[in-house]
Amino acid sequence: MTPQERVAWLRDEIARHNEAYFIHDAPSIPDADYDAMTRELRALEAEFPELRDENSVSTKVGAPSTNLFKPVVHQETMLSLDNVFDADELRQWSTRVAKSIQRDPESLRFAVEPKIDGLALSIVYVDGSMFQAATRGDGRVGEDVTANVRTIRNVPRTLSGGPRGREEVRGEVFLARDDFLEMNRQQIALGAKEFANPRNAAAGSLRQKDPAVTAKRPLSFLAYQLVDLDGALSFTYYSETIRQLGDWGFLTASESRLEEGAEAMIHRTDWFQEHRHDLRYDIDGVVIKVDDLAQRALLGFTSRAPRWATARKFPPEERTTRLLAIEVSIGRTGRATPYAVLEPVVVAGSTVSMATLHNQDQVVAKDVRPGDLVIVRKAGDVIPEVVAAVREPGKRRARKWTFPTSCPECGQPLVRRDSESDTYCVNPTCPAQLLEQIVHFASRGALDIEGLGEQRVAQLLSEGLIGDVADLFTLRVDDLAALEGFGELSATSLVREIANATSMPLSRLLVGLGIRHVGPVAARELATRFHHLAALAAAPLEALEALDGIGPVIAQSVYQYFREEDNRERIARFSAAGLSLDEPGGATSLEATLAGKVVVVTGSIEGYSRDDAEAAILARGGTSPGSVSKKTYCVVVGEAPGAAKLAKARELGIPVVGASEFETLLATGVWKDPLA
Ligand code: IVH
């Protein structure tokens, strides 16, 4: 792999994990691995400046918001924190900090605080009354969760003895351990699904459509930052701001300490590592902040994090247990993932009985075999993994495990393509894939069809009522009501839920289709640029590649998807079933006059910037790449056109249209022959 390919791969991967973590509240890899990937990406970008990109995930904080809530633009960007991973790195950090403000590390004062594993929240108060609460989102724009935050019991509605003007309080929303356990007990009592861990449960609880649901969840808020929006207050030390927050009625971390000098600070972080399980809440590290605000001002920020603070992350936790068997599961893309069935063991606070082995190469490299004693690692609260086998001298081991050659679900051969580390079941009618695809289609980040979980989908498949996602829209109450576990009421409500899903925006449908490499971020970009599914389906490859944040891999995958007969048929069925297939907002009221047409613009057109002209074409379903090809419908020529484009148009016999015809072209979708 060239550095360029590696950077592209890392950016794709990180974006994918961001989506899983921030949008679905379901992390896909251990934090430590995620951190390693972002570090590698930054290192490569530093080494090869030509590969830098201001849109790189390395410069972003978190993930963009979903469209459940109103967007809120933060007055001041909500930054992230840089990380260090052990005492030595922390010492180097403090040396760097001290040096850049010409001080001795032992002369600095640091605040050392727990890094609570919840989600960041900003609350704005106006004249001492709660005004608005928002999630972090991508750091710049978050989601308006005011109604939900009003239900959190320890968030003050008014600041006692509060100030005039605007104050912003930032902190973490979390579930204390006890509250989390109690909440899961209730879930079990209600016959509902248990939550995987406190962080996911807190995130899911805060981002509820109905505040009454949030109100039932025992969320807490801990404040760790005061942003004095009007500059009305004056503080010399960070520790004074924290005291102020406490006086206003906020919970602040009782374990926080001010430490004089780097060594004392490091010592205190060791204490946190040792006592991490004795705290009331889950922490994934320690935050270290320079206390002196004048020193902070000198240190400043990078694009994503302050230079005056860092987080010391804890290493993932490991335990040993017996490996009972190795099995293979088939996901919605057909990927066959080997996993370990384990003798249950408690790791990082929860019981683990299964762990991923990632892929064939990993099993070979680790040489783990059924019957082995293995080390299991769990970082944060993601899927646990098997690290290695523990050698037991004198003990006979089972034979080397070999990857199955056929799909455990459908019996068809498993295929591993050259240069890929993953193995796939390529049978398009494999029932396991179909099941996962339909479950994904109905999931919260996609069409959000309540009541259509794994069990229900499996039932509908085995009853032969559905064989494709498009069949969902033909289900009738009578068909369902006759099934076991259904009644008239639940059948009616499922059919109603499915009918409601037909008005979902295009971006959510795109997520639901599960096009390879297309997650919520790419889906939204595609949907807002093309507006209509028909326009997207007809888009030439170059037009897809030209979009922000859509790399060649995603572009190719989208292009390919719409060239496959089955997929075209499915879309025709969606359309027949009355799905909306477009993205609301902005230009949707425009007619798709240019659907599938490629219009190249050269030179400037009066009243339009380069981007405006392109946007106008896209908004009508067309595309506007930067070069002329056989597929070009016509070339619009403005002031000072490019000679190369004109020559190319002439060579290929592509019509050349004057700028004065641009409006007509947009309105009617056809160019007017000047001779006609
Ligand atoms: S300070 C500009 N303090 O960790 C500094 N963050 O990885 C902003 N977090 O987004 C953050 N405990 O959600 C700070 N005591 C603490 C924290 C804390 C948890 C979270 C926060 C932040 C993330 C960065």
XYZ file of C-alpha atoms and ligand atoms in Angstrom:
700
model
C 0.000 0.000 0.000
C 1.302 3.472 -0.839
C 1.020 6.155 1.860
C -1.712 7.710 -0.254
C -3.738 4.507 -0.284
C -3.126 3.975 3.401
C -4.349 7.501 4.192
C -7.464 6.962 2.073
C -8.112 3.644 3.766
C -7.635 5.102 7.239
C -9.981 8.000 6.480
C -12.686 5.623 5.244
C -12.293 3.323 8.220
C -12.297 6.124 10.770
C -15.369 7.691 9.177
C -17.108 4.326 9.353
C -16.254 3.861 13.028
C -17.318 7.440 13.756
C -20.723 6.666 12.329
C -21.033 3.510 14.367
C -20.032 5.280 17.567
C -21.685 8.663 17.284
C -24.771 7.964 15.220
C -25.720 4.419 16.101
C -24.332 4.541 19.656
C -22.793 1.194 18.799
C -19.005 1.294 18.660
C -17.498 -1.137 16.171
C -13.912 -1.397 17.427
C -12.119 -0.963 20.744
C -11.280 2.657 21.604
C -7.599 1.772 21.706
C -7.669 0.567 18.073
C -9.600 3.643 17.011
C -7.049 5.848 18.724
C -4.216 3.968 17.026
C -5.798 4.556 13.617
C -6.291 8.284 14.140
C -2.724 8.592 15.386
C -1.405 6.787 12.334
C -3.463 9.026 10.053
C -2.164 12.182 11.715
C 1.401 10.917 11.564
C 1.062 10.211 7.833
C -0.511 13.599 7.208
C 2.355 15.230 9.079
C 4.929 13.272 7.111
C 3.309 13.802 3.704
C 1.889 17.329 3.655
C 0.652 16.807 0.080
C -1.832 14.244 1.429
C -3.384 16.722 3.840
C -7.005 17.600 3.333
C -8.950 20.108 5.361
C -11.899 17.723 5.272
C -9.902 14.832 6.670
C -11.499 13.053 9.610
C -8.265 13.800 11.477
C -9.260 17.453 11.705
C -12.798 16.744 12.823
C -14.297 16.157 16.189
C -16.833 13.385 16.420
C -19.508 12.905 13.834
C -22.202 15.049 12.306
C -25.658 14.908 13.750
C -28.602 12.897 12.510
C -31.816 14.610 11.483
C -33.908 13.720 14.512
C -33.322 17.079 16.179
C -32.981 20.702 15.187
C -29.386 21.715 14.496
C -27.693 24.131 16.890
C -24.571 26.021 15.890
C -22.254 26.244 18.883
C -21.084 29.754 19.738
C -17.649 28.326 20.348
C -16.616 25.052 18.741
C -16.796 22.105 21.114
C -13.332 20.671 20.820
C -12.040 17.241 21.548
C -8.985 16.236 23.587
C -5.666 14.844 22.469
C -4.603 11.596 24.062
C -1.575 10.079 25.700
C -1.421 6.420 26.594
C 0.991 6.049 29.491
C 2.945 7.950 32.138
C 5.920 8.517 29.846
C 3.854 10.101 27.120
C 2.161 12.230 29.729
C 5.546 13.395 31.028
C 6.601 14.296 27.477
C 3.361 16.216 27.044
C 3.953 18.239 30.202
C 7.537 18.959 29.161
C 6.331 20.238 25.794
C 3.667 22.392 27.381
C 6.087 23.865 29.904
C 8.710 24.532 27.267
C 6.372 26.359 24.940
C 5.501 28.843 27.673
C 9.077 28.908 28.984
C 8.327 27.392 32.328
C 9.567 24.463 34.318
C 7.167 21.455 34.309
C 7.409 21.338 38.092
C 6.207 24.922 38.372
C 2.899 24.310 36.587
C -0.390 23.594 38.316
C -2.666 20.978 36.764
C -6.256 19.981 37.364
C -6.580 16.181 37.221
C -10.121 14.938 36.592
C -11.929 11.724 35.740
C -12.685 11.367 32.027
C -16.272 10.282 32.208
C -17.409 7.929 29.486
C -20.681 9.560 28.558
C -21.554 12.176 25.990
C -20.686 15.834 25.843
C -23.454 18.368 26.354
C -23.610 22.147 26.129
C -26.236 24.083 28.094
C -26.734 27.799 27.525
C -28.266 29.922 30.296
C -29.647 33.401 29.665
C -29.945 35.653 32.716
C -29.556 32.564 34.854
C -32.327 30.480 33.206
C -31.791 27.431 31.078
C -32.222 28.452 27.464
C -30.932 25.696 25.212
C -29.110 22.389 25.444
C -27.262 20.752 22.592
C -25.125 17.708 21.923
C -21.634 18.147 20.550
C -22.395 16.797 17.069
C -19.413 17.489 14.853
C -18.144 20.147 17.259
C -19.534 23.021 15.247
C -23.170 21.978 14.905
C -24.927 19.819 17.461
C -28.494 18.669 18.072
C -31.071 20.568 20.073
C -31.970 18.314 23.008
C -33.338 21.028 25.313
C -36.642 19.288 25.999
C -34.835 16.097 26.971
C -32.237 17.840 29.115
C -35.012 19.547 31.099
C -35.898 16.084 32.372
C -32.430 15.421 33.823
C -32.849 15.848 37.550
C -29.468 17.244 38.504
C -29.329 19.901 35.783
C -30.257 23.261 37.381
C -33.105 25.045 35.575
C -31.897 28.305 37.060
C -28.471 29.200 38.390
C -28.681 30.023 42.073
C -27.748 33.675 42.521
C -27.128 33.519 38.803
C -25.469 36.112 36.577
C -27.029 38.385 33.939
C -26.227 37.664 30.295
C -25.315 34.382 28.653
C -23.319 31.566 30.211
C -22.606 28.222 28.613
C -21.969 25.191 30.795
C -20.399 22.145 29.252
C -20.117 18.720 30.732
C -20.896 15.069 30.367
C -24.248 13.288 30.428
C -23.848 9.814 31.891
C -25.487 7.009 33.776
C -23.959 6.208 37.130
C -23.128 2.499 37.476
C -25.862 1.776 40.013
C -28.454 3.632 37.979
C -27.434 1.692 34.889
C -27.806 -1.651 36.671
C -31.204 -0.629 38.027
C -32.306 0.496 34.579
C -31.329 -2.855 33.086
C -33.212 -4.681 35.838
C -36.290 -2.739 34.795
C -35.697 -3.533 31.153
C -35.603 -7.227 31.978
C -38.780 -6.914 34.050
C -40.505 -5.275 31.092
C -39.285 -7.985 28.746
C -37.286 -5.373 26.840
C -33.718 -5.615 25.587
C -30.902 -4.867 28.022
C -28.509 -2.023 27.291
C -24.956 -3.001 26.445
C -23.228 -0.474 28.680
C -23.774 2.842 30.474
C -22.439 5.030 27.677
C -24.675 3.609 24.976
C -27.638 3.622 27.303
C -27.001 7.285 28.169
C -26.606 8.288 24.528
C -29.744 6.405 23.528
C -31.688 7.904 26.420
C -30.688 11.481 25.658
C -31.500 11.247 21.981
C -35.111 10.163 22.338
C -37.807 11.710 20.199
C -40.123 11.735 23.192
C -38.826 13.578 26.314
C -41.155 11.458 28.443
C -38.926 8.481 27.653
C -35.787 10.404 28.626
C -37.501 11.464 31.842
C -37.790 7.806 32.896
C -34.052 7.263 32.544
C -31.832 8.086 35.535
C -29.410 10.339 33.617
C -26.941 12.602 35.397
C -24.891 15.572 34.275
C -21.421 16.530 35.470
C -20.067 19.978 34.588
C -16.426 20.526 33.604
C -16.314 23.733 31.585
C -17.731 27.235 31.821
C -17.830 29.359 28.691
C -18.567 32.953 29.608
C -20.233 33.953 26.322
C -20.563 37.667 27.082
C -17.240 37.941 28.890
C -19.031 39.371 31.910
C -17.290 37.260 34.552
C -13.612 37.299 35.310
C -11.556 34.361 36.493
C -7.834 33.820 36.870
C -7.875 30.036 37.346
C -9.881 27.205 35.876
C -10.393 25.861 39.397
C -12.317 29.051 40.210
C -14.714 28.397 37.328
C -15.349 24.883 38.603
C -16.079 26.265 42.083
C -18.487 28.739 40.478
C -20.263 25.892 38.666
C -20.624 24.090 41.975
C -22.064 27.241 43.583
C -24.612 27.528 40.800
C -25.832 24.045 41.620
C -23.973 21.775 39.207
C -22.457 18.441 40.067
C -18.670 18.567 39.606
C -16.222 15.680 39.984
C -15.396 15.112 43.647
C -12.286 13.091 42.694
C -10.725 16.059 40.880
C -7.492 17.397 42.359
C -5.195 20.317 41.707
C -1.599 19.117 41.578
C 1.556 21.235 41.728
C 4.104 20.074 39.169
C 4.185 17.382 36.505
C 5.305 14.510 38.745
C 2.512 14.991 41.274
C 0.063 15.253 38.400
C 1.284 11.987 36.864
C 1.069 10.317 40.255
C -2.561 11.339 40.550
C -3.358 9.900 37.112
C -1.883 6.584 38.315
C -4.288 6.730 41.222
C -7.220 7.007 38.806
C -5.993 4.072 36.784
C -5.787 1.957 39.901
C -9.177 3.017 41.241
C -11.084 3.252 37.999
C -13.535 0.573 39.082
C -14.180 2.109 42.484
C -15.842 5.240 41.102
C -19.600 5.765 40.789
C -19.333 6.096 37.027
C -17.422 4.530 34.145
C -14.323 6.415 33.132
C -12.139 5.762 30.114
C -9.218 7.860 31.269
C -8.109 10.975 33.126
C -8.215 14.553 31.860
C -5.302 16.822 32.708
C -5.759 20.590 32.316
C -3.474 23.559 32.939
C -5.128 25.560 35.729
C -3.782 29.058 34.988
C -6.013 30.737 32.399
C -3.282 33.168 31.285
C -1.029 30.194 30.542
C -3.899 28.566 28.642
C -4.264 31.640 26.483
C -0.562 31.440 25.583
C -0.855 27.763 24.712
C -3.948 28.070 22.522
C -5.533 25.362 20.367
C -4.956 23.143 17.382
C -7.869 22.729 14.968
C -9.383 19.957 17.033
C -8.131 20.203 20.586
C -6.697 22.591 23.159
C -2.934 22.489 23.727
C -3.466 23.124 27.437
C -5.182 19.814 28.108
C -4.789 16.156 27.297
C -6.389 12.863 28.220
C -4.503 9.903 29.573
C -6.369 6.894 28.250
C -6.333 3.617 30.119
C -5.093 0.450 28.487
C -7.796 -2.043 27.538
C -8.548 -4.671 30.136
C -7.635 -8.301 29.651
C -8.682 -11.595 31.234
C -7.996 -15.232 30.446
C -10.653 -17.837 29.810
C -11.228 -21.099 27.943
C -12.020 -21.048 24.230
C -14.862 -23.503 23.709
C -15.321 -23.271 19.948
C -14.689 -21.117 16.907
C -17.685 -20.334 14.761
C -18.410 -18.136 11.771
C -21.230 -15.624 11.427
C -22.508 -14.099 8.201
C -23.282 -10.369 8.121
C -25.494 -8.369 5.811
C -22.746 -7.876 3.238
C -22.010 -11.583 3.287
C -18.819 -11.082 5.267
C -17.931 -14.200 7.213
C -16.542 -13.254 10.608
C -14.962 -15.902 12.803
C -15.785 -15.566 16.477
C -14.829 -17.307 19.674
C -17.330 -19.002 21.931
C -15.910 -18.595 25.425
C -16.407 -19.821 28.921
C -18.095 -16.700 30.370
C -15.704 -14.287 32.083
C -16.122 -10.765 33.510
C -14.003 -8.198 31.624
C -14.192 -4.438 32.148
C -17.356 -4.777 34.165
C -19.460 -7.056 31.955
C -19.762 -10.760 31.256
C -18.206 -11.887 28.014
C -19.097 -15.186 26.370
C -18.264 -14.367 22.751
C -15.406 -12.441 21.193
C -14.497 -11.551 17.658
C -11.549 -13.061 15.833
C -11.917 -10.550 12.967
C -10.880 -12.638 9.962
C -9.003 -15.664 8.710
C -5.533 -14.075 8.859
C -6.058 -13.094 12.474
C -6.977 -16.633 13.478
C -3.927 -17.965 11.659
C -1.609 -15.327 13.123
C -2.879 -15.873 16.647
C -3.070 -19.625 16.187
C -5.894 -20.021 18.675
C -7.566 -23.413 18.797
C -10.678 -24.744 20.517
C -9.753 -25.857 24.022
C -6.992 -23.238 24.408
C -6.739 -20.860 27.302
C -7.014 -17.424 25.676
C -6.578 -13.776 26.604
C -9.718 -11.734 26.017
C -9.561 -7.970 25.763
C -12.264 -5.424 26.105
C -11.652 -1.729 25.738
C -14.332 0.782 26.515
C -17.484 -1.095 25.799
C -17.059 -2.482 22.346
C -17.103 -5.998 21.001
C -14.501 -7.951 22.938
C -11.686 -9.639 21.065
C -9.370 -12.587 21.533
C -5.799 -11.357 21.832
C -3.773 -14.556 21.975
C -3.603 -18.091 23.280
C -1.791 -18.756 26.539
C 0.667 -21.622 26.132
C 0.114 -24.464 28.581
C 3.230 -26.653 28.522
C 2.521 -30.358 28.322
C -1.102 -29.881 27.366
C -2.221 -31.458 24.112
C -3.905 -28.989 21.806
C -6.624 -29.520 19.251
C -5.699 -29.449 15.571
C -5.205 -26.087 13.894
C -8.542 -24.498 13.146
C -9.292 -24.033 9.482
C -11.675 -21.544 7.965
C -14.814 -23.237 6.642
C -15.042 -23.477 2.865
C -18.808 -23.191 2.777
C -21.313 -20.829 4.324
C -22.668 -22.172 7.632
C -26.066 -20.713 6.762
C -26.655 -21.577 3.109
C -23.956 -24.118 2.321
C -22.660 -22.231 -0.717
C -18.888 -21.796 -1.094
C -17.170 -18.972 0.809
C -14.921 -16.765 -1.321
C -11.872 -14.767 -0.386
C -10.855 -12.282 -3.060
C -7.202 -11.598 -3.730
C -5.806 -8.698 -1.740
C -8.700 -8.742 0.735
C -8.482 -10.028 4.251
C -12.174 -10.820 4.501
C -14.026 -13.876 3.284
C -17.530 -13.617 1.859
C -20.572 -15.705 1.191
C -21.372 -14.427 -2.301
C -24.717 -16.169 -2.619
C -27.126 -13.262 -3.158
C -29.982 -15.330 -1.768
C -28.187 -16.463 1.391
C -30.856 -16.331 4.116
C -28.447 -15.036 6.756
C -27.505 -12.047 4.626
C -31.074 -11.356 3.700
C -32.096 -11.407 7.349
C -29.365 -8.954 8.328
C -30.110 -6.698 5.365
C -33.766 -6.418 6.237
C -33.023 -5.851 9.923
C -30.613 -3.095 8.883
C -33.185 -1.566 6.521
C -35.655 -1.271 9.404
C -33.081 -0.092 11.968
C -33.098 3.259 13.709
C -30.484 4.949 11.552
C -32.260 3.783 8.388
C -36.044 3.607 7.881
C -36.674 3.311 11.619
C -39.529 0.818 11.455
C -40.385 0.082 15.058
C -41.309 -3.481 15.896
C -39.263 -4.996 13.097
C -36.311 -6.519 14.896
C -34.310 -9.636 14.179
C -36.916 -12.084 15.486
C -39.825 -10.615 13.580
C -37.851 -10.441 10.353
C -36.761 -14.063 10.770
C -40.396 -15.036 11.255
C -41.603 -13.135 8.167
C -38.821 -14.696 6.105
C -39.543 -18.217 7.244
C -43.271 -17.751 6.631
C -42.387 -16.726 3.097
C -44.116 -13.354 3.485
C -41.028 -11.422 2.479
C -37.958 -12.194 0.403
C -36.639 -8.678 -0.125
C -36.885 -5.308 1.612
C -39.306 -4.142 -1.073
C -41.765 -6.866 -0.001
C -42.245 -5.099 3.335
C -44.412 -2.523 1.626
C -46.833 -5.126 0.352
C -47.509 -6.719 3.755
C -51.165 -6.688 4.754
C -52.720 -6.710 8.190
C -54.544 -9.971 7.440
C -51.320 -11.774 6.511
C -49.649 -10.709 9.725
C -52.567 -11.108 12.108
C -52.665 -14.814 11.285
C -49.071 -15.349 12.432
C -48.003 -16.696 15.786
C -47.212 -13.927 18.262
C -49.179 -11.360 16.279
C -52.656 -10.057 16.951
C -54.891 -7.647 15.097
C -53.367 -4.777 17.061
C -49.694 -5.555 16.561
C -50.302 -6.408 12.898
C -52.025 -3.075 12.325
C -49.328 -1.168 14.116
C -46.515 -2.823 12.138
C -48.269 -2.103 8.840
C -48.737 1.488 9.974
C -45.051 1.782 10.934
C -44.059 0.488 7.507
C -46.416 2.930 5.801
C -44.900 5.778 7.822
C -41.467 4.763 6.623
C -42.432 5.555 3.029
C -42.041 9.258 3.777
C -38.482 8.914 5.085
C -35.965 11.147 3.294
C -33.714 9.741 0.612
C -30.656 9.875 2.881
C -32.225 7.390 5.295
C -33.304 5.113 2.470
C -29.731 5.135 1.162
C -28.461 4.101 4.581
C -31.058 1.341 4.621
C -30.067 -0.047 1.242
C -26.711 -0.945 2.763
C -24.709 0.001 -0.304
C -21.144 -0.989 0.478
C -19.111 1.831 2.074
C -22.158 4.132 2.257
C -22.861 5.121 5.852
C -25.026 8.001 7.100
C -22.453 10.670 6.263
C -21.957 9.645 2.653
C -25.699 8.989 2.323
C -26.522 12.514 3.363
C -23.980 14.011 1.012
C -25.376 11.977 -1.901
C -28.969 12.783 -1.007
C -28.503 16.515 -0.576
C -26.506 16.822 -3.771
C -28.800 14.774 -6.002
C -32.156 15.231 -4.223
C -33.865 12.468 -6.200
C -33.069 8.797 -6.247
C -33.538 8.782 -10.038
C -30.856 11.445 -10.434
C -28.457 9.592 -8.183
C -29.088 6.305 -9.958
C -28.327 7.917 -13.308
C -25.233 9.795 -12.128
C -22.032 9.075 -14.044
C -19.053 7.891 -12.040
C -17.171 11.188 -12.445
C -20.069 13.109 -10.952
C -20.033 10.893 -7.868
C -16.280 11.174 -7.482
C -16.491 14.953 -7.651
C -18.556 15.201 -4.438
C -17.106 16.304 -1.114
C -16.244 13.425 1.143
C -17.047 10.802 -1.490
C -13.798 9.050 -2.349
C -13.245 6.797 -5.347
C -14.112 3.694 -3.336
C -17.536 4.974 -2.298
C -18.204 6.438 -5.764
C -17.444 3.141 -7.471
C -19.596 1.212 -5.040
C -22.587 3.540 -5.504
C -22.175 3.549 -9.268
C -22.006 -0.236 -9.355
C -25.042 -0.604 -7.120
C -27.289 1.246 -9.521
C -26.025 -0.746 -12.492
C -27.246 -4.044 -11.064
C -30.532 -5.337 -12.387
C -31.855 -6.556 -9.015
C -31.238 -3.169 -7.466
C -32.933 -1.310 -10.295
C -35.909 -3.575 -9.924
C -36.034 -2.988 -6.181
C -36.039 0.766 -6.725
C -38.857 0.493 -9.242
C -40.810 -1.396 -6.588
C -40.095 1.295 -3.990
C -41.421 3.857 -6.366
C -44.532 1.787 -7.054
C -45.052 1.402 -3.291
C -45.109 5.183 -2.935
C -41.783 5.765 -1.186
C -40.820 9.415 -1.330
C -37.320 8.820 -2.818
C -36.226 12.408 -2.393
C -34.484 14.589 0.120
C -36.522 17.407 1.585
C -35.033 20.865 1.900
C -33.735 23.509 -0.451
C -34.265 22.639 -4.014
C -36.645 19.710 -3.778
C -39.541 21.700 -5.111
C -37.608 22.058 -8.351
C -38.478 19.689 -11.107
C -35.851 17.137 -12.081
C -35.605 18.570 -15.576
C -32.013 17.433 -15.995
C -32.360 13.961 -14.463
C -29.408 11.889 -15.588
C -28.033 14.583 -17.889
C -24.434 15.730 -17.829
C -24.017 19.460 -18.349
C -20.509 20.937 -18.428
C -20.106 24.635 -17.667
C -17.087 26.600 -18.860
C -16.427 30.263 -18.180
C -18.556 32.412 -15.926
C -22.292 32.812 -16.277
C -23.786 36.068 -15.111
C -25.553 35.731 -11.794
C -23.914 32.388 -10.965
C -20.665 31.515 -9.248
C -19.002 28.278 -10.394
C -20.531 26.479 -7.415
C -23.968 28.027 -7.906
C -24.098 26.874 -11.506
C -23.137 23.373 -10.496
C -25.649 23.392 -7.624
C -28.412 24.552 -9.972
C -27.704 21.630 -12.288
C -27.503 19.116 -9.452
C -30.716 20.449 -7.936
C -32.497 19.534 -11.139
C -31.158 16.033 -11.147
C -28.265 16.612 -13.523
C -24.538 16.470 -12.933
C -21.798 18.891 -13.842
C -18.307 17.418 -14.017
C -15.207 19.455 -14.842
C -14.503 17.888 -18.203
C -16.256 17.073 -21.461
C -16.776 13.442 -22.424
C -18.938 11.349 -24.747
C -21.637 11.369 -22.076
C -21.900 15.147 -21.947
C -25.345 16.380 -22.940
C -24.215 19.922 -23.726
C -21.555 22.488 -22.815
C -22.689 25.882 -21.508
C -20.228 28.627 -22.474
C -19.897 31.759 -20.365
C -17.431 34.630 -20.196
C -13.771 33.561 -20.709
C -14.367 29.860 -21.417
C -11.672 27.179 -21.283
C -10.221 26.450 -24.723
C -9.638 22.776 -23.965
C -13.287 22.125 -23.102
C -14.492 23.840 -26.262
C -12.032 21.912 -28.428
C -13.098 18.661 -26.812
C -16.775 19.475 -27.371
C -16.107 20.222 -31.005
C -14.099 17.012 -31.417
C -16.878 14.886 -29.905
C -19.690 16.784 -31.580
C -21.248 17.851 -28.256
C -23.671 20.815 -28.534
C -22.288 24.132 -27.282
C -24.887 26.452 -25.729
C -24.609 30.167 -24.871
C -24.838 31.374 -21.269
C -28.050 33.219 -22.077
C -29.701 29.822 -22.622
C -28.708 28.521 -19.186
C -32.025 29.483 -17.535
C -34.038 27.820 -20.284
C -31.911 24.731 -20.006
C -32.570 24.581 -16.246
C -36.279 25.149 -16.647
C -36.929 22.771 -19.523
C -34.021 20.356 -19.460
C -33.310 20.835 -23.155
C -30.932 23.191 -24.908
C -32.338 25.464 -27.539
C -30.829 25.175 -30.955
C -29.797 28.730 -31.879
C -30.585 27.961 -35.532
C -34.025 26.563 -34.895
S -12.727 18.875 28.761
C -11.706 21.538 25.285
N -13.093 17.321 30.853
O -14.031 13.658 26.686
C -11.834 20.520 26.367
N -13.791 16.509 28.749
O -12.301 13.044 24.412
C -13.105 19.789 26.259
N -14.859 14.293 28.829
O -15.572 15.853 24.416
C -13.302 18.667 27.121
N -14.693 14.012 30.993
O -17.045 14.612 26.130
C -13.242 17.457 29.529
N -13.360 16.091 32.803
C -13.525 16.221 31.479
C -14.134 15.202 30.703
C -14.246 15.387 29.330
C -15.111 13.485 29.849
C -15.176 13.995 27.414
C -15.835 15.113 26.668
C -14.898 15.432 25.544
C -14.192 14.121 25.369
C -12.874 14.279 24.666
